[in-house]
Coordinates of C-alpha atoms in Angstrom, one line a residue:
M1 CA 1.4 -34.3 9.5
A2 CA 4.2 -32.0 8.2
Y3 CA 4.6 -33.6 4.9
I4 CA 1.1 -32.7 3.8
A5 CA 2.6 -29.4 2.8
S6 CA 3.8 -31.3 -0.2
R7 CA 0.4 -30.6 -1.8
T8 CA 1.9 -27.2 -2.8
H9 CA 4.6 -29.0 -4.7
T10 CA 4.4 -28.6 -8.5
I11 CA 3.2 -31.8 -10.0
T12 CA 5.1 -32.2 -13.3
H13 CA 3.1 -35.1 -14.6
S14 CA 0.8 -33.3 -17.0
P15 CA -2.9 -34.4 -17.2
S16 CA -2.6 -34.9 -20.9
A17 CA 0.2 -37.3 -20.4
L18 CA -1.7 -39.2 -17.8
L19 CA -4.7 -39.4 -20.2
R20 CA -2.6 -40.8 -22.9
L21 CA -1.3 -43.5 -20.5
R22 CA -4.7 -44.4 -19.2
P23 CA -5.7 -48.0 -20.2
P24 CA -9.0 -48.6 -22.1
S25 CA -12.1 -49.5 -20.2
T26 CA -12.7 -53.1 -19.5
S27 CA -15.8 -53.1 -21.7
T28 CA -14.1 -52.1 -24.9
C29 CA -10.7 -52.4 -26.5
L30 CA -8.9 -49.8 -28.6
Q31 CA -10.2 -51.1 -31.9
H32 CA -13.7 -51.9 -30.6
A33 CA -14.5 -48.5 -29.1
P34 CA -17.8 -46.6 -29.9
P35 CA -17.6 -44.8 -33.2
D36 CA -17.6 -41.4 -31.5
S37 CA -14.5 -42.1 -29.4
V38 CA -11.7 -39.7 -30.1
G39 CA -8.9 -41.3 -32.2
L40 CA -10.7 -44.7 -32.2
R41 CA -12.8 -46.5 -34.7
N42 CA -15.6 -49.0 -34.7
C43 CA -14.5 -52.4 -36.1
G44 CA -17.8 -54.0 -36.7
H45 CA -16.8 -57.2 -35.0
G46 CA -19.2 -59.2 -32.8
A47 CA -19.6 -58.3 -29.1
A48 CA -18.1 -61.6 -27.9
Q49 CA -15.0 -61.2 -30.0
C50 CA -14.8 -57.6 -28.9
R51 CA -14.8 -58.5 -25.2
A52 CA -12.3 -61.3 -25.8
E53 CA -9.9 -59.0 -27.6
S54 CA -10.5 -56.3 -25.1
K55 CA -9.4 -58.6 -22.3
V56 CA -6.2 -59.4 -24.1
A57 CA -5.5 -55.8 -24.8
E58 CA -6.1 -54.9 -21.1
T59 CA -3.7 -57.6 -19.9
A60 CA -1.0 -56.5 -22.4
L61 CA -1.3 -52.9 -21.3
E62 CA -1.1 -53.9 -17.7
R63 CA 2.3 -55.5 -18.1
Q64 CA 3.9 -52.2 -18.7
T65 CA 3.8 -48.9 -16.9
V66 CA 5.4 -45.5 -17.4
L67 CA 7.5 -43.6 -14.8
Q68 CA 7.6 -40.0 -15.7
N69 CA 8.6 -36.6 -14.5
A70 CA 8.1 -33.7 -17.0
D71 CA 10.0 -34.9 -20.1
D72 CA 11.8 -37.7 -18.3
R73 CA 10.0 -40.9 -19.2
L74 CA 10.7 -44.6 -18.8
Q75 CA 8.5 -47.5 -19.7
I76 CA 9.1 -50.6 -17.5
C77 CA 7.5 -54.0 -16.9
R78 CA 5.5 -54.1 -13.8
V79 CA 7.1 -57.3 -12.6
I80 CA 10.8 -56.6 -12.4
N81 CA 13.7 -59.1 -12.5
G82 CA 15.7 -58.5 -9.3
M83 CA 19.4 -59.3 -9.6
W84 CA 20.5 -59.1 -5.9
Q85 CA 20.8 -62.9 -6.1
T86 CA 23.9 -62.5 -8.4
S87 CA 25.9 -60.9 -5.6
G88 CA 26.8 -64.2 -3.8
G89 CA 25.0 -66.3 -1.2
W90 CA 22.5 -67.9 -3.5
G91 CA 24.7 -70.3 -5.4
S92 CA 27.5 -70.0 -8.0
I93 CA 26.5 -68.1 -11.1
D94 CA 27.7 -69.3 -14.5
R95 CA 28.0 -66.4 -16.8
D96 CA 26.7 -68.0 -20.0
Q97 CA 23.9 -69.8 -18.3
A98 CA 22.9 -66.6 -16.5
V99 CA 22.7 -64.6 -19.8
D100 CA 20.7 -67.5 -21.4
A101 CA 18.3 -67.3 -18.4
M102 CA 18.0 -63.5 -18.8
I103 CA 17.0 -64.0 -22.5
R104 CA 14.3 -66.5 -21.4
H105 CA 12.9 -63.8 -19.1
L106 CA 13.0 -61.3 -21.9
D107 CA 11.2 -63.7 -24.3
A108 CA 8.6 -64.3 -21.6
G109 CA 7.9 -60.5 -21.5
F110 CA 9.9 -59.6 -18.4
T111 CA 11.9 -56.9 -20.0
T112 CA 13.1 -55.0 -16.9
F113 CA 16.1 -55.9 -14.8
D114 CA 17.1 -54.3 -11.5
M115 CA 20.7 -54.3 -10.3
A116 CA 23.3 -52.3 -8.4
D117 CA 26.9 -51.3 -8.5
H118 CA 27.6 -53.7 -5.6
Y119 CA 25.5 -56.7 -6.8
G120 CA 28.6 -58.7 -7.8
P121 CA 28.6 -59.2 -11.6
A122 CA 25.0 -57.9 -12.1
E123 CA 25.9 -54.9 -14.2
D124 CA 28.4 -56.9 -16.3
L125 CA 25.8 -59.6 -17.0
Y126 CA 23.3 -57.0 -18.2
G127 CA 26.1 -55.6 -20.5
L128 CA 26.6 -59.1 -21.9
L129 CA 22.9 -59.5 -22.4
I130 CA 22.2 -56.3 -24.2
N131 CA 25.3 -56.8 -26.4
R132 CA 24.1 -60.2 -27.4
I133 CA 20.6 -59.0 -28.1
R134 CA 22.0 -56.2 -30.3
R135 CA 24.0 -58.7 -32.3
E136 CA 21.4 -61.4 -32.6
R137 CA 18.1 -59.5 -32.7
G138 CA 18.9 -55.9 -33.5
E139 CA 18.7 -52.5 -31.9
N140 CA 14.9 -52.4 -31.9
V141 CA 14.7 -55.5 -29.6
A142 CA 17.5 -54.2 -27.5
A143 CA 15.5 -51.0 -27.0
D144 CA 12.8 -53.0 -25.2
L145 CA 15.3 -54.0 -22.5
K146 CA 15.4 -51.8 -19.5
G147 CA 18.2 -51.8 -17.0
L148 CA 17.6 -50.1 -13.6
T149 CA 20.8 -49.8 -11.6
K150 CA 21.6 -48.3 -8.2
W151 CA 24.5 -46.3 -6.9
V152 CA 25.3 -46.8 -3.2
P153 CA 28.3 -44.5 -2.4
P154 CA 30.1 -44.1 0.9
P155 CA 29.2 -40.8 2.6
V156 CA 32.1 -38.9 1.3
K157 CA 32.2 -35.4 -0.3
M158 CA 30.0 -35.6 -3.4
T159 CA 32.1 -33.7 -6.1
R160 CA 31.1 -33.6 -9.7
S161 CA 34.1 -35.7 -10.7
F162 CA 33.4 -38.4 -8.1
V163 CA 29.8 -38.7 -9.1
E164 CA 30.5 -38.8 -12.8
Q165 CA 33.3 -41.3 -12.4
N166 CA 30.9 -43.8 -10.7
I167 CA 28.1 -43.2 -13.2
D168 CA 30.6 -43.8 -16.1
Q169 CA 31.7 -47.0 -14.5
S170 CA 28.1 -48.3 -14.5
R171 CA 27.6 -47.2 -18.1
K172 CA 30.7 -49.1 -19.1
R173 CA 29.8 -52.2 -17.3
M174 CA 26.2 -52.2 -18.6
D175 CA 27.5 -51.3 -22.1
V176 CA 25.1 -48.5 -22.6
P177 CA 25.7 -44.8 -23.5
T178 CA 22.8 -43.8 -21.2
L179 CA 21.6 -45.4 -18.0
D180 CA 17.9 -46.1 -18.2
M181 CA 17.5 -45.4 -14.5
L182 CA 19.9 -44.5 -11.7
Q183 CA 18.5 -45.2 -8.3
F184 CA 20.4 -43.5 -5.5
H185 CA 20.9 -44.6 -1.9
W186 CA 22.3 -42.6 1.0
W187 CA 23.4 -43.9 4.3
D188 CA 23.5 -40.9 6.6
Y189 CA 20.8 -38.2 6.5
S190 CA 22.8 -36.0 8.9
N191 CA 25.2 -35.5 5.9
N192 CA 23.4 -33.4 3.3
G193 CA 25.8 -34.5 0.7
Y194 CA 23.0 -36.5 -0.9
L195 CA 21.6 -33.3 -2.3
D196 CA 24.9 -32.4 -3.8
A197 CA 25.1 -35.9 -5.4
L198 CA 21.6 -35.6 -6.8
K199 CA 22.3 -32.2 -8.3
H200 CA 25.3 -33.5 -10.0
M201 CA 23.3 -36.5 -11.3
T202 CA 20.7 -34.1 -12.6
D203 CA 23.4 -32.3 -14.6
L204 CA 24.6 -35.7 -15.9
K205 CA 21.0 -36.5 -16.9
E206 CA 20.8 -33.3 -18.9
E207 CA 24.0 -34.3 -20.6
G208 CA 22.6 -37.6 -21.7
K209 CA 24.3 -40.0 -19.4
I210 CA 21.2 -40.8 -17.4
K211 CA 17.6 -41.1 -18.7
T212 CA 15.7 -41.0 -15.4
L213 CA 16.7 -40.3 -11.8
A214 CA 15.2 -42.3 -8.9
L215 CA 15.8 -43.2 -5.2
T216 CA 16.1 -46.3 -3.2
N217 CA 15.3 -46.6 0.6
F218 CA 14.7 -42.9 1.1
D219 CA 12.1 -41.9 3.7
T220 CA 9.1 -39.6 3.2
K221 CA 10.8 -36.6 4.9
R222 CA 13.9 -36.7 2.7
L223 CA 11.9 -37.4 -0.4
Q224 CA 10.0 -34.2 0.3
V225 CA 13.3 -32.3 0.7
I226 CA 14.6 -33.7 -2.6
L227 CA 11.5 -32.8 -4.5
D228 CA 11.5 -29.3 -3.0
S229 CA 15.0 -28.9 -4.2
G230 CA 13.8 -29.4 -7.8
I231 CA 15.4 -32.9 -8.4
P232 CA 13.3 -34.7 -11.0
I233 CA 12.7 -38.0 -9.2
V234 CA 10.5 -40.6 -10.9
S235 CA 10.4 -43.4 -8.3
N236 CA 11.6 -44.6 -4.9
Q237 CA 12.4 -48.3 -4.5
V238 CA 11.3 -49.5 -1.0
Q239 CA 10.6 -52.7 0.9
H240 CA 6.9 -53.6 0.6
S241 CA 5.1 -56.8 1.2
L242 CA 2.0 -58.3 2.9
V243 CA 4.0 -58.2 6.1
D244 CA 5.7 -54.8 5.5
M245 CA 3.0 -52.2 4.6
R246 CA 5.1 -49.2 5.8
P247 CA 5.1 -47.5 2.4
Q248 CA 1.3 -47.0 2.7
T249 CA 1.6 -45.1 6.0
L250 CA 3.2 -41.8 4.7
M251 CA 5.2 -42.5 1.6
A252 CA 2.4 -43.4 -0.8
E253 CA 0.4 -40.3 -0.2
L254 CA 3.3 -38.0 -0.9
C255 CA 4.0 -40.0 -4.0
Q256 CA 0.5 -39.6 -5.2
V257 CA 0.6 -35.9 -4.7
A258 CA 4.0 -35.5 -6.4
G259 CA 3.6 -38.1 -9.1
V260 CA 6.4 -40.2 -7.9
K261 CA 6.0 -44.0 -8.2
L262 CA 7.1 -46.8 -5.9
I263 CA 9.1 -49.8 -7.0
T264 CA 8.9 -52.6 -4.4
Y265 CA 11.4 -55.2 -3.3
G266 CA 11.0 -58.0 -0.7
T267 CA 7.5 -58.5 -2.0
V268 CA 7.8 -62.3 -1.8
M269 CA 10.2 -62.0 1.1
G270 CA 13.0 -63.9 -0.5
G271 CA 10.6 -66.9 -1.0
L272 CA 9.1 -67.1 2.4
L273 CA 5.7 -66.1 0.9
S274 CA 5.5 -69.4 -1.0
E275 CA 4.2 -72.9 -0.8
K276 CA 7.7 -74.1 0.2
F277 CA 7.2 -72.6 3.7
L278 CA 3.5 -73.4 4.1
D279 CA 3.2 -75.7 7.2
A280 CA 7.0 -75.7 7.5
N281 CA 8.7 -76.3 10.8
I282 CA 11.9 -74.2 10.7
S283 CA 12.7 -74.4 14.4
I284 CA 14.2 -77.9 14.2
P285 CA 17.3 -78.3 12.0
F286 CA 17.0 -80.5 8.9
V287 CA 13.2 -81.0 9.5
G288 CA 11.9 -78.2 7.4
P289 CA 13.3 -76.0 4.6
S290 CA 16.4 -74.1 5.7
L291 CA 16.9 -70.4 5.7
D292 CA 20.0 -70.7 3.6
T293 CA 20.1 -67.5 1.6
P294 CA 20.8 -63.8 2.7
S295 CA 17.2 -62.9 1.6
L296 CA 15.5 -65.6 3.6
K297 CA 17.5 -64.7 6.7
K298 CA 16.7 -61.0 6.2
Y299 CA 13.0 -61.4 5.7
K300 CA 12.6 -64.0 8.5
Q301 CA 13.7 -61.1 10.8
M302 CA 10.8 -59.1 9.4
V303 CA 8.4 -61.9 10.1
D304 CA 9.7 -62.0 13.7
A305 CA 9.3 -58.2 14.1
W306 CA 5.8 -58.4 12.6
G307 CA 4.2 -61.2 14.5
G308 CA 6.2 -64.4 14.5
W309 CA 6.1 -67.7 12.6
S310 CA 2.7 -68.9 13.8
L311 CA 0.9 -65.8 12.6
F312 CA 2.9 -66.0 9.4
Q313 CA 1.6 -69.5 8.9
E314 CA -2.0 -68.1 9.1
L315 CA -1.1 -65.6 6.4
L316 CA 0.4 -68.4 4.2
K317 CA -2.7 -70.5 4.6
T318 CA -5.0 -67.6 3.8
C319 CA -2.9 -66.8 0.7
K320 CA -3.0 -70.4 -0.3
R321 CA -6.8 -70.5 -0.2
V322 CA -6.9 -67.4 -2.4
A323 CA -4.3 -68.9 -4.7
N324 CA -6.3 -72.1 -5.1
K325 CA -9.5 -70.2 -5.8
H326 CA -7.7 -68.5 -8.8
G327 CA -5.5 -71.4 -9.9
V328 CA -2.2 -69.5 -9.1
S329 CA 0.6 -69.7 -6.6
I330 CA 1.1 -67.9 -3.2
P331 CA 3.8 -65.6 -4.7
A332 CA 1.4 -64.5 -7.5
V333 CA -1.1 -63.5 -4.8
A334 CA 1.5 -61.7 -2.7
V335 CA 2.8 -59.7 -5.7
R336 CA -0.6 -58.9 -7.2
Y337 CA -1.8 -57.5 -3.9
I338 CA 1.1 -55.1 -3.6
L339 CA 0.9 -54.1 -7.3
E340 CA -2.6 -52.9 -6.5
Q341 CA -1.5 -50.7 -3.7
P342 CA -1.5 -46.9 -4.2
S343 CA 1.5 -45.5 -6.0
V344 CA 3.1 -48.9 -6.7
A345 CA 4.3 -49.1 -10.3
G346 CA 6.3 -52.3 -10.2
S347 CA 7.4 -55.1 -7.9
M348 CA 10.6 -57.1 -7.8
I349 CA 10.9 -60.9 -8.0
G350 CA 14.5 -62.1 -7.4
V351 CA 16.0 -64.2 -10.2
R352 CA 18.5 -67.0 -9.5
L353 CA 19.9 -66.9 -13.1
G354 CA 20.7 -70.3 -14.4
L355 CA 19.8 -72.0 -11.1
S356 CA 16.0 -71.8 -10.9
E357 CA 13.1 -70.1 -12.7
H358 CA 9.4 -69.3 -11.9
L359 CA 8.3 -67.8 -15.2
K360 CA 4.9 -69.5 -15.2
D361 CA 4.1 -68.2 -11.7
S362 CA 5.2 -64.8 -12.6
Q363 CA 3.1 -64.8 -15.8
A364 CA 0.0 -65.5 -13.7
I365 CA 0.4 -62.2 -11.8
F366 CA -0.9 -60.3 -14.9
S367 CA -4.1 -62.2 -15.3
L368 CA -4.9 -62.6 -11.6
K369 CA -7.7 -60.3 -10.4
L370 CA -8.1 -60.2 -6.6
D371 CA -11.7 -59.5 -5.5
D372 CA -12.9 -57.8 -2.4
E373 CA -13.4 -61.1 -0.6
D374 CA -9.7 -62.1 -1.3
K375 CA -8.4 -58.8 0.0
Q376 CA -10.6 -58.8 3.1
A377 CA -9.4 -62.3 3.9
I378 CA -5.7 -61.3 3.5
E379 CA -6.2 -58.1 5.5
A380 CA -7.9 -60.0 8.3
I381 CA -4.5 -61.6 9.0
T382 CA -2.1 -58.8 8.1
T383 CA -3.8 -56.5 10.5
K384 CA -3.2 -58.9 13.4
G385 CA 0.5 -58.2 13.1
R386 CA 2.5 -55.4 14.5
D387 CA 2.6 -52.1 12.7
L388 CA 6.2 -52.1 11.3
F389 CA 6.1 -48.4 10.9
A390 CA 5.8 -48.1 14.7
V391 CA 8.4 -50.8 15.2
I392 CA 11.1 -49.9 12.6
G393 CA 10.2 -46.5 11.3
D394 CA 9.6 -45.2 7.8
C395 CA 10.9 -46.7 4.5
G396 CA 14.6 -47.4 4.7
D397 CA 15.0 -46.7 8.4
E398 CA 16.1 -50.3 8.9
Y399 CA 19.3 -49.4 7.2
R400 CA 19.9 -46.3 9.4
R401 CA 19.1 -47.6 12.9
V402 CA 21.9 -47.1 15.4

């Protein structure tokens, strides 16, 4: 495959940085390491207490991960609050109730919010949130918040002034001097303007307006082109779920070679991968749950392309058996499985701010450990479906099909 030439690409993630980020072994926590461990000390506690504290430390570390390219570095929560649901179609959003809900997510440890310039009031809500946190809790707590936004421009000429104007607008709406992450989307690969835009964004990053640069819905070929152009990309946000395993076909290998991470959306398929749709008959109006949101309609199309509703029910039943075994929910199983895939740094769960919450289910993702039996049972069903890479194409191709 042509992209394997990427092995010659300079990997800017230094081994020393990776070693510093490596979690402790499951047999010992930081404080309870052997006395000869570098930088660690023996505490003298009993073995049982050591193991218990080690388990807590491991779980705490697993909540966070670091996206990095050379000196560009951003720590995020591995379960990310997705804010597409603020853009309309999921119910009316009350501003104050939405910010209160965002604070509850923050207090529960879900410190990372994903939004976009076109997600209705999402950037404005984040600005209200961070401003309130600064006032009520101080700058140190506000620094724990991470806001990942996207820029989805029309395919016009990418001048420096046009790019900067749009980045400044997001900075103003989010009430931050520096965007934690800017994820860039481009509609038409036949127009190489995306490279111009990314070079201007790289300059703006050097000037302090952007902390980290990322992509969303780019395919493997174009990611390679961007990396070869010297653009310091830390991640690519792509659709990835039990039904849609396309990122593992080509993208994940290039990401592993280049040190780029994947952030995934559609991982619970708008709620289709949940108990709500287990044994549900959606073919008869008013009998089963309705597909009444943009995300449910979108991901039902993915189910149809993959294998249809009957096969999807087999998948739900299998996930439910795994969930019952571990005392968690189907969404927790679905997200945990994807988080364990190569190159995946974080997965999105959509939040309907002020309307509904699933904090307990989301918390369970961090303590859930899928064993080989669980994974084999899931894969026995997922492999029955069609290969969506062959049906649709690479990551993001669903947005560029004629």
